[in-house]
Coordinates of C-alpha atoms in Angstrom, one line a residue:
M1 CA -22.6 -12.3 17.4
K2 CA -18.8 -12.5 17.9
T3 CA -17.5 -11.1 21.1
K4 CA -14.0 -10.8 22.6
P5 CA -13.1 -13.2 25.4
A6 CA -12.8 -11.6 28.9
P7 CA -9.0 -12.2 29.1
A8 CA -8.4 -10.3 25.9
L9 CA -10.5 -7.4 27.2
R10 CA -8.6 -7.4 30.5
R11 CA -5.2 -7.3 28.7
L12 CA -6.4 -4.5 26.4
T13 CA -7.7 -2.6 29.5
T14 CA -4.3 -2.8 31.1
R15 CA -2.6 -1.4 28.0
I16 CA -5.1 1.4 27.5
R17 CA -4.8 2.4 31.1
R18 CA -1.1 2.8 30.7
A19 CA -1.7 5.0 27.7
V20 CA -4.1 7.3 29.4
T21 CA -2.4 8.0 32.6
A22 CA -1.8 11.6 31.6
V23 CA -5.6 12.2 31.1
S24 CA -7.9 13.0 34.0
A25 CA -10.8 10.7 34.9
A26 CA -13.3 13.3 33.7
A27 CA -11.4 13.7 30.4
L28 CA -11.3 10.0 29.9
T29 CA -15.0 9.8 30.5
S30 CA -15.6 12.1 27.5
F31 CA -13.3 10.0 25.3
V32 CA -15.1 6.8 26.2
V33 CA -18.5 8.3 25.3
A34 CA -17.0 9.7 22.1
I35 CA -16.8 6.3 20.5
P36 CA -19.9 4.4 21.5
A37 CA -20.6 2.1 18.6
G38 CA -17.7 0.9 16.5
Y39 CA -14.0 0.7 16.9
A40 CA -13.9 4.5 17.4
Q41 CA -16.0 7.5 16.7
A42 CA -15.1 8.6 13.2
T43 CA -16.8 11.9 12.6
T44 CA -15.9 15.5 11.7
A45 CA -17.1 18.8 13.1
A46 CA -19.6 21.5 12.0
P47 CA -19.3 25.3 12.1
S48 CA -21.6 25.5 15.1
L49 CA -19.1 23.5 17.2
P50 CA -17.3 25.3 20.0
T51 CA -13.8 26.6 19.3
L52 CA -11.0 24.5 20.7
G53 CA -9.8 26.1 23.8
D54 CA -6.7 25.7 26.0
T55 CA -8.6 23.4 28.3
A56 CA -9.3 20.9 25.6
R57 CA -5.8 21.1 24.3
E58 CA -4.4 20.4 27.8
D59 CA -6.6 17.3 28.2
L60 CA -5.3 15.7 25.0
S61 CA -2.2 17.2 23.5
P62 CA -1.1 16.3 20.0
V63 CA 1.8 14.3 21.3
F64 CA -0.4 12.3 23.7
E65 CA -3.1 12.0 21.1
R66 CA -0.6 10.2 18.8
K67 CA 0.7 8.1 21.7
L68 CA -2.8 7.0 22.6
G69 CA -3.5 6.0 19.0
E70 CA -0.3 4.0 18.8
E71 CA -1.1 2.1 22.0
I72 CA -4.5 1.2 20.7
M73 CA -3.1 0.2 17.3
R74 CA -0.6 -2.2 18.9
D75 CA -3.5 -4.2 20.3
I76 CA -5.5 -4.0 17.1
R77 CA -2.5 -5.3 15.1
R78 CA -2.4 -8.3 17.5
D79 CA -6.1 -9.0 16.9
R80 CA -6.8 -11.9 14.6
D81 CA -9.3 -9.7 12.7
F82 CA -6.7 -7.1 11.7
I83 CA -6.1 -7.5 8.0
D84 CA -2.3 -7.8 7.9
D85 CA -2.2 -8.1 4.1
D86 CA 0.4 -6.1 2.2
V87 CA -1.8 -5.6 -0.9
I88 CA -4.7 -4.2 1.0
L89 CA -2.6 -2.1 3.3
E90 CA -0.6 -0.6 0.4
Y91 CA -3.7 0.3 -1.5
M92 CA -5.5 1.8 1.5
N93 CA -2.5 3.9 2.4
S94 CA -1.8 5.0 -1.1
F95 CA -5.5 5.9 -1.6
G96 CA -5.9 7.6 1.8
N97 CA -2.7 9.6 1.7
A98 CA -3.5 10.8 -1.8
L99 CA -6.7 12.3 -0.4
V100 CA -4.8 13.9 2.4
A101 CA -2.2 15.3 0.0
A102 CA -4.9 16.8 -2.2
Y103 CA -6.4 19.0 0.5
P104 CA -4.0 21.4 2.3
G105 CA -5.9 21.4 5.6
A106 CA -6.3 17.6 5.9
R107 CA -3.5 17.2 8.3
G108 CA -5.0 19.8 10.7
E109 CA -3.1 21.8 13.2
T110 CA -1.3 18.8 14.5
N111 CA 0.1 17.9 11.1
A112 CA -1.2 14.4 11.6
D113 CA 0.7 11.4 10.1
Y114 CA -2.1 9.2 8.7
Y115 CA -2.2 5.4 8.7
F116 CA -5.0 3.5 7.0
F117 CA -5.9 -0.1 7.6
A118 CA -8.7 -2.7 7.4
V119 CA -10.3 -5.1 9.9
R120 CA -12.2 -8.3 9.2
D121 CA -15.9 -7.6 9.8
P122 CA -18.9 -7.9 7.4
V123 CA -20.6 -4.9 9.1
L124 CA -20.5 -1.6 7.2
N125 CA -18.4 0.6 9.4
A126 CA -15.3 2.8 9.5
F127 CA -13.6 4.6 12.3
A128 CA -10.8 7.1 13.3
L129 CA -8.6 6.6 16.3
P130 CA -6.6 9.3 18.0
G131 CA -3.5 10.5 16.2
G132 CA -4.5 9.8 12.6
F133 CA -5.2 6.1 12.5
I134 CA -8.1 5.3 10.2
G135 CA -9.7 1.9 9.7
A136 CA -12.4 0.4 7.6
H137 CA -14.3 -2.9 7.9
T138 CA -14.0 -5.3 5.0
G139 CA -17.7 -5.1 4.7
L140 CA -17.5 -1.5 3.8
L141 CA -14.7 -2.1 1.3
I142 CA -16.9 -4.7 -0.4
A143 CA -20.1 -2.6 -0.3
A144 CA -18.5 0.5 -1.8
Q145 CA -19.6 0.5 -5.5
S146 CA -16.9 2.9 -6.6
E147 CA -13.8 4.6 -5.5
S148 CA -15.8 7.8 -5.1
E149 CA -18.0 6.1 -2.5
L150 CA -14.9 4.8 -0.7
A151 CA -13.4 8.3 -0.9
S152 CA -16.5 9.7 0.7
V153 CA -16.1 7.6 3.8
M154 CA -12.3 7.9 4.1
S155 CA -12.6 11.7 3.6
H156 CA -15.2 11.9 6.3
E157 CA -12.8 10.1 8.7
I158 CA -9.9 12.3 7.7
G159 CA -12.1 15.2 8.7
H160 CA -12.5 13.9 12.2
V161 CA -8.7 13.8 12.6
A162 CA -8.2 17.1 11.0
Q163 CA -10.8 18.8 13.2
R164 CA -9.5 17.0 16.4
H165 CA -13.0 15.9 17.4
I166 CA -11.7 13.7 20.3
A167 CA -10.0 16.7 21.9
R168 CA -13.2 18.7 21.4
M169 CA -15.2 16.0 23.0
L170 CA -12.8 16.0 26.0
G171 CA -13.2 19.7 26.3
Q172 CA -17.0 19.6 26.2
Q173 CA -17.6 16.8 28.6
R174 CA -14.9 17.2 31.3
Q175 CA -17.6 17.4 34.0
D176 CA -19.5 14.2 33.0
A177 CA -19.6 11.2 35.3
L178 CA -16.9 8.5 34.6
I179 CA -18.0 5.7 32.3
P180 CA -16.1 2.4 32.8
L181 CA -13.0 2.0 30.6
A182 CA -14.3 -1.4 29.5
A183 CA -17.0 0.5 27.4
M184 CA -14.1 2.0 25.5
L185 CA -12.7 -1.4 24.8
L186 CA -16.0 -2.6 23.5
A187 CA -16.2 0.4 21.3
A188 CA -12.6 0.2 20.2
L189 CA -12.1 -3.5 19.6
A190 CA -15.0 -5.8 20.7
S191 CA -18.0 -4.7 18.7
K192 CA -17.7 -7.4 16.0
A193 CA -20.7 -8.3 13.8
G194 CA -22.6 -5.2 14.9
S195 CA -22.6 -2.8 17.7
D196 CA -25.1 -4.3 20.2
A197 CA -22.4 -4.7 22.9
A198 CA -21.2 -1.1 22.4
M199 CA -24.8 0.1 22.4
G200 CA -25.1 -1.3 25.8
V201 CA -23.2 1.7 27.0
F202 CA -26.2 3.8 26.2
M203 CA -28.3 1.8 28.7
G204 CA -25.9 2.2 31.7
G205 CA -27.6 5.1 33.5
Q206 CA -25.5 7.7 31.8
G207 CA -28.4 9.3 29.9
L208 CA -27.6 13.0 30.5
A209 CA -23.9 12.7 29.5
I210 CA -24.7 10.5 26.5
Q211 CA -27.4 12.9 25.3
R212 CA -24.9 15.7 25.4
Q213 CA -22.5 13.6 23.4
L214 CA -25.1 12.7 20.8
D215 CA -25.9 16.4 20.4
F216 CA -22.3 17.1 19.9
S217 CA -21.7 14.2 17.5
R218 CA -24.5 15.2 15.2
D219 CA -22.9 18.6 14.8
A220 CA -19.6 16.9 14.3
E221 CA -21.0 14.6 11.6
R222 CA -22.3 17.6 9.7
E223 CA -18.9 19.3 9.8
A224 CA -17.3 16.0 8.9
D225 CA -19.5 15.8 5.8
R226 CA -18.5 19.3 4.7
V227 CA -14.8 18.7 5.3
G228 CA -15.0 15.3 3.6
F229 CA -16.8 16.9 0.7
Q230 CA -14.0 19.4 0.2
I231 CA -11.4 16.7 0.4
M232 CA -13.2 14.5 -2.2
G233 CA -13.5 17.5 -4.6
A234 CA -9.8 18.3 -4.1
G235 CA -8.9 14.7 -4.8
G236 CA -10.8 14.7 -8.1
Y237 CA -13.5 12.3 -7.0
D238 CA -17.2 12.4 -7.9
T239 CA -18.9 14.0 -5.0
T240 CA -22.2 12.4 -5.7
G241 CA -20.6 9.2 -4.3
M242 CA -21.1 10.6 -0.8
V243 CA -24.9 10.9 -1.3
E244 CA -25.1 7.5 -3.0
F245 CA -23.4 5.7 -0.2
F246 CA -25.4 7.5 2.5
Q247 CA -28.7 6.8 0.7
R248 CA -27.8 3.1 0.4
L249 CA -27.1 3.0 4.2
Q250 CA -30.3 4.8 5.0
S251 CA -32.3 2.4 2.8
A252 CA -30.7 -0.6 4.6
S253 CA -31.6 1.0 7.9
R254 CA -35.2 1.5 6.8
N255 CA -35.7 -2.0 5.4
Y256 CA -33.9 -3.7 8.3
S257 CA -34.6 -1.7 11.3
D258 CA -33.4 -4.4 13.7
L259 CA -30.1 -4.6 11.8
T260 CA -29.2 -1.0 11.6
P261 CA -25.7 -0.7 10.0
A262 CA -23.1 0.1 12.6
Y263 CA -21.9 3.0 10.5
L264 CA -25.3 4.7 11.0
R265 CA -25.2 4.0 14.8
S266 CA -21.8 5.6 15.2
H267 CA -22.4 8.2 12.5
P268 CA -26.0 9.4 12.9
L269 CA -27.5 10.0 9.5
T270 CA -30.3 12.4 8.9
S271 CA -32.2 13.7 5.9
E272 CA -30.9 17.1 6.7
R273 CA -27.3 15.9 6.2
I274 CA -28.1 14.3 2.9
S275 CA -29.9 17.5 1.8
D276 CA -27.0 19.6 2.8
I277 CA -24.6 17.5 0.7
Q278 CA -27.0 17.5 -2.3
S279 CA -27.2 21.3 -2.2
R280 CA -23.4 21.4 -2.3
I281 CA -23.3 19.0 -5.2
R282 CA -25.6 21.3 -7.2
E283 CA -23.1 24.1 -6.8
T284 CA -20.2 21.9 -7.9
P285 CA -19.4 21.1 -11.6
Y286 CA -19.9 17.4 -12.4
R287 CA -16.7 15.4 -12.5
Q288 CA -16.6 11.9 -13.7
R289 CA -14.1 9.6 -12.0
I290 CA -13.1 6.3 -13.5
D291 CA -12.1 3.7 -10.9
S292 CA -8.7 2.2 -10.9
I293 CA -8.4 -1.5 -11.4
E294 CA -6.6 -1.8 -8.1
F295 CA -9.9 -0.8 -6.4
H296 CA -11.7 -3.8 -7.8
L297 CA -8.8 -6.2 -7.1
V298 CA -8.5 -5.0 -3.5
R299 CA -12.3 -5.4 -3.0
A300 CA -12.0 -9.0 -4.3
R301 CA -9.1 -9.7 -2.0
A302 CA -11.0 -8.3 0.9
R303 CA -14.0 -10.5 0.1
V304 CA -11.9 -13.6 0.3
L305 CA -10.1 -12.6 3.5
Q306 CA -13.4 -11.6 5.2
D307 CA -14.4 -15.2 5.8
E308 CA -11.9 -18.0 5.1
S309 CA -14.1 -20.8 6.5
V310 CA -15.1 -23.6 4.1
Q311 CA -18.7 -22.2 3.8
G312 CA -17.3 -18.6 3.6
L313 CA -15.1 -19.5 0.6
R314 CA -18.0 -21.3 -1.0
D315 CA -20.2 -18.2 -0.7
T316 CA -17.4 -16.0 -2.0
H317 CA -16.9 -18.3 -5.0
M318 CA -20.6 -18.0 -5.9
A319 CA -20.3 -14.2 -5.6
F320 CA -17.4 -14.1 -8.0
E321 CA -19.1 -16.4 -10.4
S322 CA -22.0 -14.0 -10.5
Q323 CA -19.7 -11.1 -10.9
L324 CA -18.1 -12.7 -14.0
T325 CA -21.3 -12.0 -15.9
Q326 CA -20.7 -8.2 -15.6
L327 CA -20.0 -6.4 -18.8
N328 CA -17.7 -4.0 -17.0
R329 CA -14.1 -5.1 -17.8
Q330 CA -12.7 -4.0 -14.4
Q331 CA -15.4 -5.9 -12.5
K332 CA -14.8 -9.0 -14.5
A333 CA -11.1 -8.8 -13.9
G334 CA -11.8 -8.3 -10.2
A335 CA -13.8 -11.4 -10.1
Q336 CA -11.1 -13.4 -12.0
Y337 CA -8.4 -12.1 -9.6
G338 CA -10.6 -12.9 -6.6
L339 CA -11.1 -16.5 -7.9
A340 CA -7.3 -16.8 -8.3
F341 CA -6.7 -15.7 -4.7
L342 CA -9.5 -18.0 -3.5
E343 CA -8.0 -21.0 -5.3
L344 CA -4.6 -20.1 -3.8
K345 CA -6.3 -20.2 -0.3
R346 CA -7.7 -23.6 -1.2
G347 CA -4.2 -24.9 -2.3
N348 CA -5.2 -25.2 -5.9
H349 CA -2.1 -23.6 -7.4
V350 CA -2.7 -24.5 -11.0
K351 CA -6.3 -23.1 -11.0
A352 CA -5.0 -20.0 -9.2
Q353 CA -2.5 -19.3 -11.9
E354 CA -5.1 -19.9 -14.6
W355 CA -7.5 -17.4 -13.1
L356 CA -4.7 -14.9 -12.6
D357 CA -3.7 -15.2 -16.3
K358 CA -7.4 -14.6 -17.3
A359 CA -7.5 -11.5 -15.1
R360 CA -4.4 -10.1 -16.8
A361 CA -5.7 -10.9 -20.2
T362 CA -9.0 -9.2 -19.4
M363 CA -7.2 -6.0 -18.5
K364 CA -4.8 -6.1 -21.4
P365 CA -5.4 -2.7 -23.1
S366 CA -7.1 -2.6 -26.4
D367 CA -5.9 -0.1 -29.0
S368 CA -9.0 2.1 -28.5
G369 CA -8.7 2.2 -24.7
A370 CA -4.9 2.1 -24.2
V371 CA -4.6 5.8 -23.4
M372 CA -7.4 5.8 -20.9
S373 CA -6.1 2.6 -19.3
A374 CA -2.6 4.0 -18.9
Q375 CA -3.9 7.1 -17.3
R376 CA -6.5 5.7 -14.9
A377 CA -5.6 2.0 -14.3
G378 CA -2.0 2.5 -13.6
S379 CA -0.1 -0.3 -15.3
Y380 CA -3.3 -2.3 -15.6
G381 CA -3.0 -3.4 -12.0
A382 CA 0.4 -4.8 -12.7
P383 CA 1.8 -4.4 -9.2
T384 CA -1.2 -6.3 -7.7
F385 CA -1.1 -8.9 -10.4
A386 CA 2.7 -9.3 -10.0
S387 CA 2.4 -9.7 -6.3
L388 CA -0.2 -12.5 -6.5
G389 CA 1.8 -14.2 -9.2
V390 CA 4.8 -14.4 -6.9
E391 CA 2.6 -15.4 -4.0
I392 CA 1.3 -18.4 -6.1
K393 CA 4.7 -19.5 -7.1
L394 CA 6.1 -19.3 -3.6
A395 CA 3.2 -21.2 -2.0
P396 CA 3.9 -24.3 0.1
G397 CA 4.1 -27.4 -2.0
Q398 CA 5.3 -25.8 -5.2
P399 CA 8.2 -27.5 -7.0
A400 CA 11.7 -26.0 -6.8
A401 CA 11.6 -24.9 -10.5
V402 CA 8.3 -22.9 -9.9
K403 CA 9.8 -21.3 -6.7
L404 CA 12.9 -20.3 -8.8
Q405 CA 10.6 -18.7 -11.3
G406 CA 8.8 -16.9 -8.5
M407 CA 12.1 -15.4 -7.3
K408 CA 12.9 -14.1 -10.8
E409 CA 9.4 -12.6 -11.0
A410 CA 9.9 -11.0 -7.6
E411 CA 13.2 -9.5 -8.6
L412 CA 11.7 -8.0 -11.7
A413 CA 8.7 -6.7 -9.8
H414 CA 11.0 -5.1 -7.2
L415 CA 12.9 -3.4 -10.0
Q416 CA 9.7 -2.1 -11.5
Y417 CA 8.0 -1.1 -8.3
P418 CA 10.8 -0.2 -5.8
L419 CA 8.5 1.7 -3.5
S420 CA 6.2 -1.3 -2.9
R421 CA 7.0 -2.6 0.6
G422 CA 5.1 -5.8 0.0
I423 CA 6.9 -6.7 -3.1
A424 CA 10.3 -5.9 -1.5
R425 CA 9.5 -8.4 1.3
Q426 CA 8.3 -11.0 -1.3
Y427 CA 11.6 -10.7 -3.0
A428 CA 13.5 -11.3 0.2
D429 CA 11.2 -14.3 1.0
A430 CA 11.8 -15.7 -2.5
M431 CA 15.5 -15.5 -2.0
I432 CA 15.3 -17.4 1.3
A433 CA 12.9 -20.0 -0.2
N434 CA 15.5 -20.6 -3.0
G435 CA 18.4 -20.9 -0.7
K436 CA 20.0 -17.5 -1.6
L437 CA 20.6 -16.8 2.0
D438 CA 23.6 -14.5 1.8
D439 CA 21.9 -12.4 -0.9
A440 CA 18.7 -12.3 1.2
A441 CA 20.5 -11.3 4.4
K442 CA 22.4 -8.5 2.6
F443 CA 19.2 -7.2 0.9
L444 CA 17.3 -7.2 4.2
R445 CA 20.1 -5.5 6.1
D446 CA 19.9 -2.7 3.5
Q447 CA 16.1 -2.6 3.8
V448 CA 16.3 -2.4 7.6
Q449 CA 18.5 0.6 7.3
L450 CA 16.0 2.3 5.0
Y451 CA 12.9 1.3 6.9
R452 CA 13.9 1.0 10.6
E453 CA 10.3 0.9 11.9
E454 CA 9.1 -2.2 9.9
P455 CA 8.9 -5.3 12.1
K456 CA 8.3 -7.6 9.1
L457 CA 11.7 -6.9 7.8
H458 CA 13.3 -7.9 11.1
D459 CA 11.2 -11.1 11.0
L460 CA 12.5 -12.0 7.6
L461 CA 16.0 -11.1 8.6
A462 CA 15.7 -13.5 11.5
K463 CA 14.4 -16.1 9.2
A464 CA 17.4 -15.7 6.9
Y465 CA 19.8 -15.8 9.8
A466 CA 18.1 -19.0 11.2
A467 CA 18.6 -20.7 7.8
Q468 CA 22.2 -19.7 7.9
G469 CA 22.6 -21.1 11.5
K470 CA 23.5 -17.6 12.9
L471 CA 21.7 -17.9 16.2
T472 CA 22.9 -14.7 17.8
L473 CA 21.9 -12.5 14.9
Q474 CA 18.6 -14.4 14.5
H475 CA 17.5 -13.6 18.1
M476 CA 18.8 -10.0 17.9
A477 CA 16.6 -9.5 14.8
L478 CA 13.6 -11.0 16.6
A479 CA 14.3 -8.7 19.5
E480 CA 14.1 -5.7 17.2
S481 CA 10.8 -7.0 15.8
Y482 CA 9.3 -7.5 19.2
A483 CA 10.4 -4.1 20.4
L484 CA 8.9 -2.4 17.4
G485 CA 5.6 -4.2 18.1
G486 CA 5.5 -2.9 21.7
S487 CA 6.6 -6.2 23.4
V488 CA 9.6 -4.9 25.3
L489 CA 9.7 -7.8 27.7
A490 CA 9.7 -10.3 24.9
A491 CA 12.5 -8.3 23.2
L492 CA 14.6 -8.5 26.3
D493 CA 14.1 -12.3 26.5
Q494 CA 15.4 -12.6 22.9
L495 CA 18.5 -10.6 23.9
T496 CA 19.1 -13.0 26.7
I497 CA 18.9 -15.9 24.3
A498 CA 21.2 -14.1 21.9
R499 CA 23.8 -13.4 24.5
K500 CA 24.0 -17.1 25.4
A501 CA 24.4 -18.3 21.8
K502 CA 27.8 -19.8 21.1
D503 CA 28.4 -17.7 18.0
A504 CA 28.1 -14.4 19.8
S505 CA 31.0 -12.1 18.9
F506 CA 32.4 -9.3 21.0
Y507 CA 30.7 -6.8 18.7
D508 CA 27.4 -8.6 19.0
L509 CA 27.6 -8.6 22.8
A510 CA 28.3 -4.8 22.8
L511 CA 25.2 -4.2 20.7
I512 CA 23.2 -6.5 22.9
D513 CA 24.3 -4.6 26.0
A514 CA 23.4 -1.3 24.5
R515 CA 20.0 -2.4 23.4
E516 CA 19.3 -4.1 26.8
R517 CA 20.1 -0.9 28.7
E518 CA 17.8 1.1 26.4
W519 CA 14.9 -1.4 26.6
Q520 CA 15.2 -2.0 30.3
A521 CA 14.9 1.8 30.9
K522 CA 11.8 1.8 28.7
R523 CA 10.4 -1.2 30.6
R524 CA 10.9 0.6 33.9
E525 CA 9.0 3.6 32.5
E526 CA 6.1 1.4 31.6
I527 CA 6.0 -0.2 35.1
E528 CA 6.0 3.3 36.7
E529 CA 3.2 4.4 34.4
A530 CA 1.2 1.3 35.3
K531 CA 1.4 2.1 39.0
K532 CA 0.0 5.6 38.6

């Protein structure tokens, strides 16, 4: 079992404590118990749940709920198991926000702004954090056999956010005894490869409080199922996917009782819940949903990223080889794409390109299926294929001529898919790699104006400035990146370095002074909050 080292837990404890200073100890107790076995409790509520009252709203206001979620996300993003992969992040946010947009009530009374992400873990689990942050383990992405199954889980988590279950839990358990904050950390970040550590919370002498929470969460799960079912239907997905996924989890729990999936531990599954969903399905007209090719490509990418050890890549290679025998064209293309990405990780650029070409050829539309492909498979996975093509050509060790071709492909891809943030950054990186530093800096300055909250853009801008020898601007860009990532002290250090650089202009110094005053004030606020 993988566990977090004590120093990491202590650092995360400090940050979470600062985030929860506005919450009473009793309210915090309820929140800790609310997420006992997974990164966070990801459930939705049932009709029998109590109505949200003023007391619960005071304990966790929408503004504070979002702030708490952002604080936790800052630490998750720093964790090595956070999947900081543009292709997966773009797919998950496009997929998740499409579900949100399809159902009018999905944003809830707080009008939640959702963010979807993945973490590296083979355990089947998903979770919702305060404020609309929803994550899934790579194990769950790989295990989902269809987009409808994935939609069933994501819709369930959206239901938790829409119904504000954390606020309800705070309102219900205000009088319970305080459970150590470290338990929350284990539930929020440390329960890798299973939930044994988090389950230890249940054995800590808090039986009465926990039983109350379990009673509440079972009702919340039923409500989450119903809300998720409605979201799935509104999104056009096959609602039988929810039952199929739950039944597979239940079967795994029955056959491997000592290895109960974490999703079942944090989302108690009962025959009653499955029966309730089945009865709703009988009342709903059947709707077939053809998966997008992006779903299969992202699953393949997640499989490679889940375990990048030598043995892990070897096992992944065998899985793809087996998948190549599938008659389904999308599954075959997914395996070919996965092998291309795997060979790129191994440094075999020629083989990577060969497998990518095979995947593209597999998904080339036939005359009979061209209409269906255009409607359901987008541009046959073209953005995802294009991104990997550029990634291969810009890989370390590639000849200059290949990198130049990569820049041309990145430019074309950016023109075709201007909304893709990953491809936009690839284009900038390609220009830097090919020595087009002035063009890269100009492009990135424009991008920064459009997307001010994107740290990666500032990192790339710093990279371009460094290649140009513009030290002041380099450290100013790094300062912006650190500040956006929540590292105000590191940002101030970068400003100090920028001020001392020999190429600092009067205008640069004025900007540095203004930013320094702003961030010093923010730093003082953080220090004051930490003292409370």
